[in-house]
Tab-separated table of C-alpha atoms and ligand atoms in Angstrom:
chain	number	residue	atom	x	y	z
A	1	MET	CA	-16.911	96.094	46.813
A	2	GLU	CA	-13.665	94.921	48.765
A	3	GLN	CA	-14.723	97.411	51.616
A	4	LYS	CA	-18.237	95.723	51.841
A	5	LEU	CA	-16.912	92.407	51.445
A	6	ARG	CA	-14.383	92.984	54.722
A	7	SER	CA	-16.828	94.321	56.758
A	8	GLU	CA	-19.373	91.738	55.990
A	9	ALA	CA	-16.918	88.906	56.321
A	10	ARG	CA	-15.970	90.277	59.568
A	11	ALA	CA	-19.501	90.724	60.876
A	12	LEU	CA	-20.231	87.155	59.674
A	13	LEU	CA	-17.214	85.557	61.830
A	14	GLU	CA	-17.853	87.697	64.744
A	15	GLN	CA	-21.585	86.963	65.045
A	16	GLY	CA	-20.636	83.313	64.654
A	17	LYS	CA	-22.644	82.893	61.512
A	18	VAL	CA	-19.883	80.934	59.669
A	19	ASP	CA	-16.985	78.783	60.681
A	20	TYR	CA	-14.952	80.207	57.820
A	21	ILE	CA	-14.612	82.990	55.493
A	22	PHE	CA	-13.567	81.570	51.985
A	23	GLY	CA	-12.149	84.481	49.499
A	24	TYR	CA	-9.236	85.761	47.463
A	25	GLU	CA	-6.156	87.482	48.827
A	26	PRO	CA	-3.507	88.894	46.653
A	27	GLY	CA	-1.039	86.239	45.015
A	28	SER	CA	2.734	86.047	45.262
A	29	LEU	CA	3.039	87.056	41.761
A	30	LYS	CA	2.031	90.207	40.074
A	31	PHE	CA	-1.789	90.395	38.880
A	32	THR	CA	-2.587	87.122	40.706
A	33	THR	CA	-4.766	86.317	43.572
A	34	THR	CA	-4.925	83.033	45.564
A	35	PRO	CA	-7.764	81.568	47.711
A	36	LEU	CA	-7.877	82.649	51.449
A	37	LEU	CA	-9.296	80.440	53.977
A	38	THR	CA	-9.745	81.547	57.317
A	39	ARG	CA	-11.581	81.593	60.586
A	40	ASP	CA	-9.521	84.427	62.013
A	41	LYS	CA	-11.581	87.860	61.780
A	42	ASN	CA	-8.199	89.856	61.634
A	43	ASP	CA	-7.505	88.209	58.217
A	44	VAL	CA	-10.371	89.720	56.308
A	45	ASP	CA	-8.558	92.712	55.827
A	46	ARG	CA	-6.207	90.595	53.366
A	47	LEU	CA	-9.557	89.833	51.324
A	48	VAL	CA	-9.563	91.371	47.739
A	49	VAL	CA	-12.146	91.724	44.705
A	50	ASN	CA	-10.399	92.488	41.670
A	51	PRO	CA	-10.332	91.600	37.953
A	52	PHE	CA	-7.921	88.602	38.798
A	53	ILE	CA	-10.139	86.366	40.991
A	54	VAL	CA	-9.971	83.536	38.562
A	55	ASN	CA	-10.244	80.497	40.752
A	56	ASN	CA	-13.639	78.962	40.996
A	57	LEU	CA	-13.937	78.371	44.948
A	58	ALA	CA	-17.099	76.343	44.765
A	59	LYS	CA	-14.608	73.344	44.070
A	60	PHE	CA	-13.599	73.235	47.632
A	61	LEU	CA	-16.961	73.296	49.321
A	62	THR	CA	-17.413	69.530	48.957
A	63	GLU	CA	-14.240	69.025	51.190
A	64	LEU	CA	-15.023	71.640	53.885
A	65	LYS	CA	-17.129	70.938	56.877
A	66	GLY	CA	-18.992	73.292	58.856
A	67	ARG	CA	-20.395	76.768	57.652
A	68	VAL	CA	-18.743	78.632	55.113
A	69	GLY	CA	-19.070	82.401	53.787
A	70	ILE	CA	-17.827	81.824	50.098
A	71	VAL	CA	-16.973	84.677	47.772
A	72	VAL	CA	-18.640	83.722	44.388
A	73	LYS	CA	-18.639	85.419	41.000
A	74	GLY	CA	-21.565	84.609	38.837
A	75	CYS	CA	-19.876	81.674	36.792
A	76	ASP	CA	-18.771	80.211	40.449
A	77	SER	CA	-22.467	80.809	41.892
A	78	ARG	CA	-23.825	78.313	39.140
A	79	SER	CA	-21.228	75.797	39.934
A	80	LEU	CA	-22.308	76.428	43.805
A	81	VAL	CA	-26.022	76.136	42.860
A	82	SER	CA	-25.371	72.891	40.641
A	83	LEU	CA	-23.595	71.316	43.983
A	84	ILE	CA	-26.676	72.266	45.994
A	85	GLN	CA	-29.073	70.709	43.333
A	86	ASP	CA	-26.873	67.508	43.711
A	87	ASN	CA	-27.115	67.694	47.582
A	88	LYS	CA	-23.180	67.966	47.835
A	89	VAL	CA	-23.518	71.103	49.445
A	90	ALA	CA	-26.202	72.300	52.060
A	91	ARG	CA	-27.556	75.659	51.261
A	92	GLY	CA	-27.946	76.250	54.877
A	93	ASN	CA	-24.036	75.840	55.528
A	94	VAL	CA	-23.097	78.457	52.963
A	95	VAL	CA	-23.643	82.153	53.388
A	96	ILE	CA	-22.901	83.198	49.788
A	97	LEU	CA	-21.058	86.484	49.124
A	98	GLY	CA	-22.045	87.444	45.726
A	99	VAL	CA	-19.536	89.238	43.454
A	100	PRO	CA	-21.358	91.256	40.627
A	101	CYS	CA	-18.588	90.613	37.930
A	102	GLU	CA	-17.404	92.626	35.131
A	103	GLY	CA	-15.341	90.175	33.634
A	104	LEU	CA	-11.765	88.678	34.554
A	105	ILE	CA	-8.502	89.813	32.924
A	106	ASP	CA	-6.954	87.205	30.714
A	107	LEU	CA	-3.071	87.948	31.207
A	108	SER	CA	-2.294	86.127	28.221
A	109	LYS	CA	-4.399	88.438	26.156
A	110	VAL	CA	-2.723	91.524	27.641
A	111	GLU	CA	0.710	89.976	27.014
A	112	LYS	CA	-0.232	89.455	23.300
A	113	LEU	CA	-1.548	93.030	22.817
A	114	VAL	CA	1.239	94.751	24.575
A	115	GLY	CA	3.851	92.204	23.462
A	116	ARG	CA	5.271	91.993	26.914
A	117	GLU	CA	5.429	89.269	29.654
A	118	ARG	CA	3.238	89.926	32.493
A	119	ASP	CA	5.962	90.541	34.984
A	120	GLU	CA	7.181	93.466	32.586
A	121	LEU	CA	3.931	95.277	33.200
A	122	ASP	CA	3.882	98.201	35.709
A	123	ASP	CA	0.032	98.273	36.320
A	124	ILE	CA	-3.263	96.862	34.973
A	125	LEU	CA	-6.379	98.680	35.945
A	126	ARG	CA	-9.957	98.302	35.156
A	127	GLU	CA	-12.559	101.369	35.164
A	128	GLY	CA	-15.847	100.284	33.925
A	129	ASP	CA	-15.248	98.744	30.639
A	130	LYS	CA	-12.031	100.119	30.060
A	131	VAL	CA	-8.577	98.496	31.021
A	132	PHE	CA	-5.587	100.635	31.491
A	133	VAL	CA	-2.218	98.923	31.063
A	134	THR	CA	0.735	100.694	32.047
A	135	VAL	CA	4.066	99.565	30.736
A	136	ASP	CA	7.386	101.500	30.567
A	137	GLY	CA	5.659	104.393	32.243
A	138	LYS	CA	2.972	104.715	29.177
A	139	LYS	CA	-0.473	103.966	29.852
A	140	ARG	CA	-2.286	102.338	27.117
A	141	GLU	CA	-6.217	101.716	27.039
A	142	PHE	CA	-8.093	98.752	25.949
A	143	PRO	CA	-11.816	97.918	25.926
A	144	ILE	CA	-12.666	94.987	28.368
A	145	ALA	CA	-13.875	92.998	25.556
A	146	ASP	CA	-10.292	92.768	24.183
A	147	VAL	CA	-8.718	91.520	27.180
A	148	ALA	CA	-11.374	89.400	29.136
A	149	PHE	CA	-11.328	85.697	29.365
A	150	ASP	CA	-13.151	84.052	26.242
A	151	LYS	CA	-15.515	82.484	28.956
A	152	CYS	CA	-16.449	85.913	30.288
A	153	LEU	CA	-17.300	86.992	26.844
A	154	ALA	CA	-19.843	83.924	26.732
A	155	CYS	CA	-20.940	84.660	30.119
A	156	GLU	CA	-24.569	84.518	30.707
A	157	LEU	CA	-24.815	85.267	34.501
A	158	PRO	CA	-22.232	87.751	35.596
A	159	THR	CA	-24.143	88.561	38.823
A	160	PRO	CA	-24.914	85.575	41.074
A	161	LYS	CA	-28.597	84.802	41.146
A	162	GLU	CA	-28.325	82.926	44.320
A	163	TYR	CA	-26.722	84.803	47.058
A	164	ASP	CA	-27.185	86.099	50.755
A	165	ILE	CA	-25.145	89.142	50.478
A	166	LEU	CA	-24.652	91.188	47.116
A	167	LEU	CA	-21.589	93.144	47.166
A	168	GLY	CA	-22.368	95.501	44.859
A	169	ALA	CA	-24.765	96.877	42.036
A	170	PRO	CA	-25.801	93.968	39.501
A	171	THR	CA	-23.699	94.033	36.208
A	172	SER	CA	-24.560	92.650	32.573
A	173	PRO	CA	-22.598	90.626	30.236
A	174	ILE	CA	-19.891	92.339	28.872
A	175	GLY	CA	-19.685	90.492	25.515
A	176	GLN	CA	-21.668	89.152	22.603
A	177	LYS	CA	-21.997	85.492	23.116
A	178	ASP	CA	-20.243	84.599	19.807
A	179	ALA	CA	-16.979	86.116	20.965
A	180	GLY	CA	-16.511	83.084	23.344
A	181	TYR	CA	-17.020	80.717	20.612
A	182	THR	CA	-14.689	80.924	17.797
A	183	ALA	CA	-12.746	77.591	18.278
A	184	ILE	CA	-16.330	75.699	18.018
A	185	ASP	CA	-17.526	77.303	15.059
A	186	ASN	CA	-14.098	76.636	13.460
A	187	LEU	CA	-14.409	73.181	14.181
A	188	LYS	CA	-17.931	72.642	13.172
A	189	GLY	CA	-17.188	73.712	9.555
A	190	LYS	CA	-14.696	70.836	9.106
A	191	ILE	CA	-15.690	67.317	8.048
A	192	PRO	CA	-15.564	64.622	11.035
A	193	GLN	CA	-12.272	63.116	10.108
A	194	GLU	CA	-10.871	66.612	10.131
A	195	ARG	CA	-12.502	67.062	13.680
A	196	TRP	CA	-11.294	63.879	14.925
A	197	GLU	CA	-7.815	64.513	13.769
A	198	PHE	CA	-7.930	67.897	15.545
A	199	TRP	CA	-8.645	66.401	18.869
A	200	LYS	CA	-6.286	63.530	18.182
A	201	LYS	CA	-3.494	66.038	17.974
A	202	GLU	CA	-4.690	68.174	20.784
A	203	PHE	CA	-4.730	65.229	23.065
A	204	SER	CA	-1.374	63.947	22.109
A	205	ARG	CA	0.144	66.948	24.015
A	206	CYS	CA	-1.929	65.977	27.132
A	207	ILE	CA	0.277	64.742	29.762
A	208	ARG	CA	-2.479	63.368	31.954
A	209	CYS	CA	-1.775	65.530	34.820
A	210	TYR	CA	-5.448	65.623	35.771
A	211	ALA	CA	-5.486	69.412	36.437
A	212	CYS	CA	-8.506	69.771	34.567
A	213	ARG	CA	-10.313	67.332	36.384
A	214	ASN	CA	-8.810	68.443	40.065
A	215	VAL	CA	-9.799	72.004	39.459
A	216	CYS	CA	-13.268	71.151	38.322
A	217	PRO	CA	-16.266	71.977	40.560
A	218	ALA	CA	-18.342	69.248	39.142
A	219	CYS	CA	-15.763	66.600	39.312
A	220	PHE	CA	-16.370	65.507	42.871
A	221	CYS	CA	-16.149	61.866	42.650
A	222	GLN	CA	-14.155	60.130	45.601
A	223	ARG	CA	-12.746	57.728	42.982
A	224	CYS	CA	-12.362	58.670	39.320
A	225	PHE	CA	-12.848	55.984	36.862
A	226	VAL	CA	-9.133	56.589	35.395
A	227	GLU	CA	-7.767	55.643	38.812
A	228	GLU	CA	-9.848	52.197	38.962
A	229	THR	CA	-7.938	49.111	38.422
A	230	GLU	CA	-10.446	46.364	38.334
A	231	PRO	CA	-10.981	46.945	35.311
A	232	LYS	CA	-8.440	49.204	34.160
A	233	TRP	CA	-10.371	51.708	31.792
A	234	VAL	CA	-7.301	53.661	30.717
A	235	GLU	CA	-3.399	52.904	30.839
A	236	PRO	CA	-1.901	55.139	33.848
A	237	THR	CA	0.726	56.358	30.997
A	238	ALA	CA	-0.176	59.154	28.766
A	239	ASN	CA	-1.136	58.226	25.160
A	240	TRP	CA	-3.312	60.325	23.160
A	241	GLN	CA	-6.018	57.360	22.897
A	242	ASP	CA	-6.467	57.292	26.778
A	243	ASN	CA	-6.191	60.943	27.100
A	244	LEU	CA	-9.027	61.652	24.771
A	245	LEU	CA	-11.173	58.799	26.072
A	246	PHE	CA	-10.476	60.452	29.512
A	247	GLN	CA	-11.371	64.008	28.580
A	248	VAL	CA	-14.538	62.564	26.564
A	249	VAL	CA	-15.776	60.516	29.254
A	250	ARG	CA	-15.255	63.229	31.868
A	251	ASN	CA	-17.130	65.832	29.764
A	252	ILE	CA	-20.122	63.421	29.633
A	253	HIS	CA	-19.934	62.514	33.255
A	254	VAL	CA	-20.159	66.306	34.128
A	255	ALA	CA	-22.852	67.363	31.524
A	256	GLY	CA	-25.183	69.111	33.222
A	257	ARG	CA	-23.070	69.953	36.133
A	258	CYS	CA	-20.353	71.929	33.970
A	259	SER	CA	-21.203	75.618	33.822
A	260	ASP	CA	-18.495	76.149	31.359
A	261	CYS	CA	-16.731	78.110	33.942
A	262	GLY	CA	-13.565	77.318	32.045
A	263	GLU	CA	-11.378	76.528	34.969
A	264	CYS	CA	-10.444	73.216	33.196
A	265	GLU	CA	-8.909	75.122	30.192
A	266	ARG	CA	-7.374	77.695	32.306
A	267	ALA	CA	-5.605	74.981	34.584
A	268	CYS	CA	-4.398	72.993	31.718
A	269	PRO	CA	-0.539	73.332	31.387
A	270	VAL	CA	-0.490	72.274	27.702
A	271	LYS	CA	-3.207	74.563	26.624
A	272	ILE	CA	-5.625	72.369	25.199
A	273	PRO	CA	-8.804	74.238	24.168
A	274	LEU	CA	-10.912	72.100	26.785
A	275	ARG	CA	-13.828	74.876	26.562
A	276	ALA	CA	-14.397	73.814	23.068
A	277	LEU	CA	-15.746	70.835	24.396
A	278	THR	CA	-17.288	71.995	27.579
A	279	ARG	CA	-18.963	74.849	25.512
A	280	GLU	CA	-20.301	72.126	23.130
A	281	MET	CA	-21.759	70.050	25.744
A	282	TYR	CA	-23.277	72.893	27.613
A	283	ASP	CA	-25.051	73.637	24.279
A	284	ILE	CA	-26.075	69.868	23.748
A	285	VAL	CA	-27.821	69.662	27.093
A	286	GLY	CA	-29.309	73.039	26.354
A	287	GLU	CA	-30.804	71.895	22.971
A	288	LEU	CA	-31.919	68.375	23.932
A	289	PHE	CA	-33.121	68.949	27.560
A	290	ASP	CA	-33.879	72.760	27.703
A	291	PHE	CA	-31.503	72.527	30.735
A	292	LYS	CA	-29.005	75.130	31.951
A	293	THR	CA	-26.388	74.315	34.710
A	294	GLY	CA	-26.686	75.911	38.223
A	295	MET	CA	-29.507	78.494	37.369
A	296	ASP	CA	-31.973	77.477	40.111
A	297	LYS	CA	-31.417	75.553	42.867
A	298	ASN	CA	-35.013	74.121	42.989
A	299	GLU	CA	-34.638	72.613	39.609
A	300	PRO	CA	-33.854	68.973	39.553
A	301	SER	CA	-30.283	68.100	38.340
A	302	LEU	CA	-30.056	66.872	34.789
A	303	MET	CA	-29.596	63.376	35.309
A	304	THR	CA	-31.936	62.968	38.267
A	305	HIS	CA	-34.746	64.086	35.751
A	306	TYR	CA	-36.498	62.959	32.660
A	307	GLU	CA	-39.500	63.825	30.674
A	308	LYS	CA	-41.643	61.216	29.388
A	309	GLU	CA	-40.907	61.994	25.783
A	310	GLU	CA	-37.600	63.460	24.703
A	311	ALA	CA	-34.658	62.776	22.379
A	312	GLU	CA	-36.574	59.970	20.815
A	313	GLY	CA	-35.291	60.773	17.556
A	314	LEU	CA	-31.908	59.131	18.583
A	315	ILE	CA	-33.047	56.050	19.765
A	316	ARG	CA	-34.464	53.065	17.728
B	1	MET	CA	-21.370	30.791	-2.658
B	2	GLU	CA	-21.330	34.186	-1.569
B	3	GLN	CA	-17.937	36.030	-1.309
B	4	LYS	CA	-17.339	37.039	1.936
B	5	SER	CA	-15.571	40.225	2.593
B	6	GLU	CA	-12.658	40.490	4.697
B	7	TRP	CA	-13.626	42.956	7.011
B	8	ASP	CA	-17.010	42.433	8.809
B	9	PRO	CA	-18.357	44.941	11.673
B	10	GLN	CA	-17.997	44.012	15.284
B	11	ILE	CA	-20.621	45.273	17.572
B	12	VAL	CA	-20.675	45.199	21.193
B	13	GLY	CA	-24.214	45.073	22.737
B	14	PHE	CA	-25.076	45.886	26.139
B	15	LEU	CA	-28.420	44.382	26.563
B	16	CYS	CA	-30.716	45.001	29.726
B	17	LYS	CA	-31.380	41.504	31.202
B	18	TRP	CA	-35.211	42.089	31.640
B	19	CYS	CA	-36.102	42.788	28.217
B	20	SER	CA	-33.444	43.331	25.231
B	21	TYR	CA	-31.408	40.249	26.643
B	22	ALA	CA	-34.323	38.236	26.878
B	23	GLY	CA	-35.460	39.817	23.311
B	24	ALA	CA	-32.156	38.414	21.958
B	25	ASP	CA	-32.697	35.113	23.511
B	26	LEU	CA	-36.246	35.133	21.735
B	27	ALA	CA	-34.706	35.667	18.466
B	28	GLY	CA	-32.303	32.869	19.015
B	29	THR	CA	-34.821	30.298	20.347
B	30	SER	CA	-37.338	31.029	17.544
B	31	ARG	CA	-34.472	30.550	14.985
B	32	LYS	CA	-34.547	34.004	13.568
B	33	LYS	CA	-31.804	34.745	11.367
B	34	TYR	CA	-29.615	37.830	11.918
B	35	PRO	CA	-26.244	38.694	11.334
B	36	PRO	CA	-23.653	37.144	13.863
B	37	ASN	CA	-21.809	40.500	14.365
B	38	VAL	CA	-22.908	41.503	17.872
B	39	ARG	CA	-20.974	40.480	20.990
B	40	VAL	CA	-23.660	40.514	23.791
B	41	ILE	CA	-22.973	41.752	27.230
B	42	LYS	CA	-25.900	41.597	29.519
B	43	VAL	CA	-26.359	44.406	32.016
B	44	PRO	CA	-28.992	44.762	35.022
B	45	CYS	CA	-30.858	47.701	33.378
B	46	SER	CA	-30.025	49.934	30.510
B	47	GLY	CA	-29.524	52.573	33.093
B	48	ARG	CA	-26.462	50.685	34.289
B	49	VAL	CA	-24.454	51.624	31.062
B	50	ASP	CA	-22.055	54.081	31.734
B	51	PRO	CA	-21.112	56.194	28.397
B	52	LEU	CA	-17.541	55.124	29.591
B	53	PHE	CA	-18.473	51.724	28.375
B	54	VAL	CA	-19.276	53.165	24.916
B	55	LEU	CA	-15.913	54.836	24.793
B	56	LYS	CA	-14.240	51.938	25.937
B	57	GLY	CA	-15.794	49.907	23.377
B	58	LEU	CA	-14.736	52.034	20.530
B	59	ARG	CA	-11.348	52.329	21.933
B	60	MET	CA	-11.234	48.413	22.103
B	61	GLY	CA	-11.782	48.573	18.296
B	62	PHE	CA	-15.430	47.807	18.084
B	63	ASP	CA	-16.943	49.175	14.980
B	64	GLY	CA	-20.157	49.744	16.771
B	65	VAL	CA	-21.857	49.986	20.196
B	66	LEU	CA	-25.469	49.114	20.792
B	67	VAL	CA	-27.155	49.855	24.065
B	68	SER	CA	-30.515	48.133	24.440
B	69	GLY	CA	-33.294	48.419	27.222
B	70	CYS	CA	-36.883	48.198	27.919
B	71	HIS	CA	-39.279	50.541	26.273
B	72	PRO	CA	-40.181	53.891	28.194
B	73	GLY	CA	-42.365	53.040	30.862
B	74	ASP	CA	-41.497	49.561	31.134
B	75	CYS	CA	-38.085	49.607	32.970
B	76	HIS	CA	-37.771	46.974	35.597
B	77	TYR	CA	-36.457	49.777	38.080
B	78	GLN	CA	-39.173	52.376	36.658
B	79	THR	CA	-36.617	54.888	35.433
B	80	GLY	CA	-33.451	53.526	34.663
B	81	ASN	CA	-34.009	53.659	30.669
B	82	TYR	CA	-34.918	57.308	30.956
B	83	ARG	CA	-31.822	58.043	32.369
B	84	ALA	CA	-30.117	55.862	29.746
B	85	ARG	CA	-31.896	57.955	27.170
B	86	ARG	CA	-30.483	61.052	28.499
B	87	LYS	CA	-26.953	59.728	28.661
B	88	MET	CA	-26.843	58.007	25.355
B	89	ALA	CA	-28.493	61.063	23.664
B	90	ILE	CA	-25.802	63.413	25.009
B	91	THR	CA	-22.854	60.731	24.165
B	92	LYS	CA	-24.298	60.343	20.734
B	93	LYS	CA	-24.278	64.054	20.024
B	94	PHE	CA	-21.149	64.958	21.792
B	95	LEU	CA	-19.080	62.175	19.972
B	96	GLU	CA	-20.491	63.174	16.647
B	97	TYR	CA	-19.174	66.824	17.332
B	98	MET	CA	-15.762	65.309	18.179
B	99	GLY	CA	-15.637	63.666	14.755
B	100	VAL	CA	-17.141	60.172	15.609
B	101	GLU	CA	-19.671	58.788	13.000
B	102	PRO	CA	-23.173	58.614	14.486
B	103	GLU	CA	-23.802	55.235	13.202
B	104	ARG	CA	-21.269	53.654	15.561
B	105	ILE	CA	-23.477	54.632	18.790
B	106	GLN	CA	-26.563	53.009	18.622
B	107	ALA	CA	-29.657	52.726	21.124
B	108	SER	CA	-32.968	50.923	21.039
B	109	TRP	CA	-35.823	49.730	23.162
B	110	VAL	CA	-36.369	45.897	22.641
B	111	SER	CA	-38.902	44.149	24.760
B	112	ALA	CA	-38.616	40.486	25.940
B	113	SER	CA	-41.085	39.590	23.317
B	114	GLU	CA	-39.534	41.442	20.536
B	115	GLY	CA	-37.211	38.926	18.949
B	116	ASP	CA	-38.164	40.249	15.297
B	117	LYS	CA	-37.381	43.719	16.329
B	118	PHE	CA	-33.856	42.665	17.917
B	119	ALA	CA	-32.876	40.656	14.639
B	120	ALA	CA	-34.042	43.577	12.755
B	121	THR	CA	-32.323	46.114	14.758
B	122	VAL	CA	-28.877	44.118	14.541
B	123	ALA	CA	-29.381	43.394	10.802
B	124	ASP	CA	-29.904	47.268	10.115
B	125	VAL	CA	-27.072	48.202	12.450
B	126	THR	CA	-24.535	45.910	10.880
B	127	ASP	CA	-25.594	47.066	7.398
B	128	ASN	CA	-25.105	50.586	8.294
B	129	LEU	CA	-21.760	49.917	9.840
B	130	LYS	CA	-20.494	48.115	6.531
B	131	LYS	CA	-21.414	51.443	4.733
B	132	THR	CA	-19.563	53.425	7.394
B	133	GLY	CA	-16.662	51.275	7.461
B	134	PRO	CA	-14.065	49.887	9.879
B	135	ASN	CA	-13.573	51.855	13.226
B	136	ARG	CA	-9.839	53.361	12.883
B	137	LEU	CA	-10.446	55.986	15.414
B	138	PHE	CA	-8.241	54.897	17.773
B	139	GLU	CA	-5.733	53.342	15.540
B	140	ASP	CA	-2.105	54.717	15.361
B	141	ARG	CA	0.974	53.434	14.168
B	142	ARG	CA	2.856	55.167	16.999
B	143	GLU	CA	0.350	53.398	19.701
B	144	ASN	CA	2.365	53.139	23.026
B	145	ASN	CA	4.950	55.500	22.270
B	146	GLY	CA	3.596	57.995	24.661
B	147	THR	CA	2.560	61.331	23.819
B	148	GLU	CA	4.217	64.045	21.671
B	149	ALA	CA	5.247	65.974	24.497
B	150	SER	CA	7.335	62.969	26.026
B	151	LYS	CA	9.471	62.544	22.925
C	1	LIG	S1	-5.167	69.474	32.389
C	1	LIG	FE1	-4.486	69.186	30.132
C	1	LIG	S2	-2.568	68.188	30.071
C	1	LIG	FE2	-3.666	67.815	32.135
C	1	LIG	S3	-4.897	66.027	31.976
C	1	LIG	FE3	-6.291	67.763	31.436
C	1	LIG	S4	-6.271	68.000	29.380
C	1	LIG	FE4	-4.515	66.679	29.998
C	2	LIG	S1	-15.539	70.941	32.918
C	2	LIG	FE1	-14.280	72.521	33.146
C	2	LIG	S2	-15.674	74.469	32.446
C	2	LIG	FE2	-16.923	72.653	33.055
C	2	LIG	S3	-17.367	72.955	35.470
C	2	LIG	FE3	-15.504	71.692	35.190
C	2	LIG	S4	-13.693	72.947	35.154
C	2	LIG	FE4	-15.846	74.117	34.705
C	3	LIG	S1	-34.902	47.164	33.520
C	3	LIG	FE1	-34.569	47.231	31.361
C	3	LIG	S2	-34.210	49.289	30.834
C	3	LIG	FE2	-34.116	49.196	33.092
């Protein structure tokens, strides 16, 4: 897959079909990657495809001018399609290099399973649905479902539907949907006051760094309501009330554009289970309006469309 | 004389100026009696109501938020109320999931000629909120003490 990506990327640059190639290169830490954006065809050999390509690159498209050859996993492709639906990205300006994804490895799950920090591990290797972790010279085997990100277990589209070049054979979802749902199921069993208390506690840890917003491909406003001063909607300092209000409103604002890509949760430095919000919103939108984010670029986006009769029970 | 209870629900109402606001006006000019619990904010169309307003209302301590616009098909801007319906529906569902009593978030269609409906809606919403109780969602004795992390 990596070889194919490199040769395709080189060809695209050489033929002048794109101005940039946007993919992943090895990061400075073990088992990490970092985005690589380049116009130089000699850089393409740095491109990698591995189970650590976590970033959702669709985020940056709204800030790039020119034609971009972009590497996307299934989940990223949905964010990208959603941007196309919203006219934030022109389909003709992107060459989509689709990665049929087999699930990404969540290092914190690996750390828990082997009882070691990530830099103490010698090697992590994925072969099909197995993952081999070498630690202290010993090789241990885990099924991918045990070490993949929760969002990968709930993934509905591992292979991009919208692409120009597919870099490998299509893959199918690795997990049973419910495995990515535990947090929500636990919450739903509780009474409203308990649920509110839960979130109150979670958001009292929020430091309002806005990493969740800044990493989100659906958060593309030039000016976010939290930074408005006239009127001032939230206090700039962190307090749980405004932290919670911010996150709730953010989730509502990205409803129908959030594909539950999980980037916000991954970026959150204090580990607030944000996917328990995004997943629920994803389901609400699905139930009420039969809408799934970023599945079809020709479908109108959620908030630009309506049916004559819908959700009537909710309105007097 | 009727005994006045200490707490009375406070409602903030976002009313579309083309229909519900005029409907509320009509309720007034035709001397309909309805509970004085709603504070009205005039908006150009129900589609103008950002769910942020709903949250901000609750954050400020209002016990309930009412959004009211023209009936489906009657929006002065054709589709504003359809969009409002989508927004309000997800807002209500989502807040319910987070633990907010659904009674606190209300939406209605009231035309300019429906003074009666407006009065009845306010009466009903007020009644329901009395049962739900005061909004203590954002109350906190530690208010303005920052987050746990900063302490
Ligand atoms: S990333 Fe986490 S801590 Fe930062 S603003 Fe978002 S929820 Fe708060
Ligand atoms: S809200 Fe979170 S899960 Fe949804 S698109 Fe944004 S980063 Fe991804
Ligand atoms: S003008 Fe009344 S709802 Fe749009």
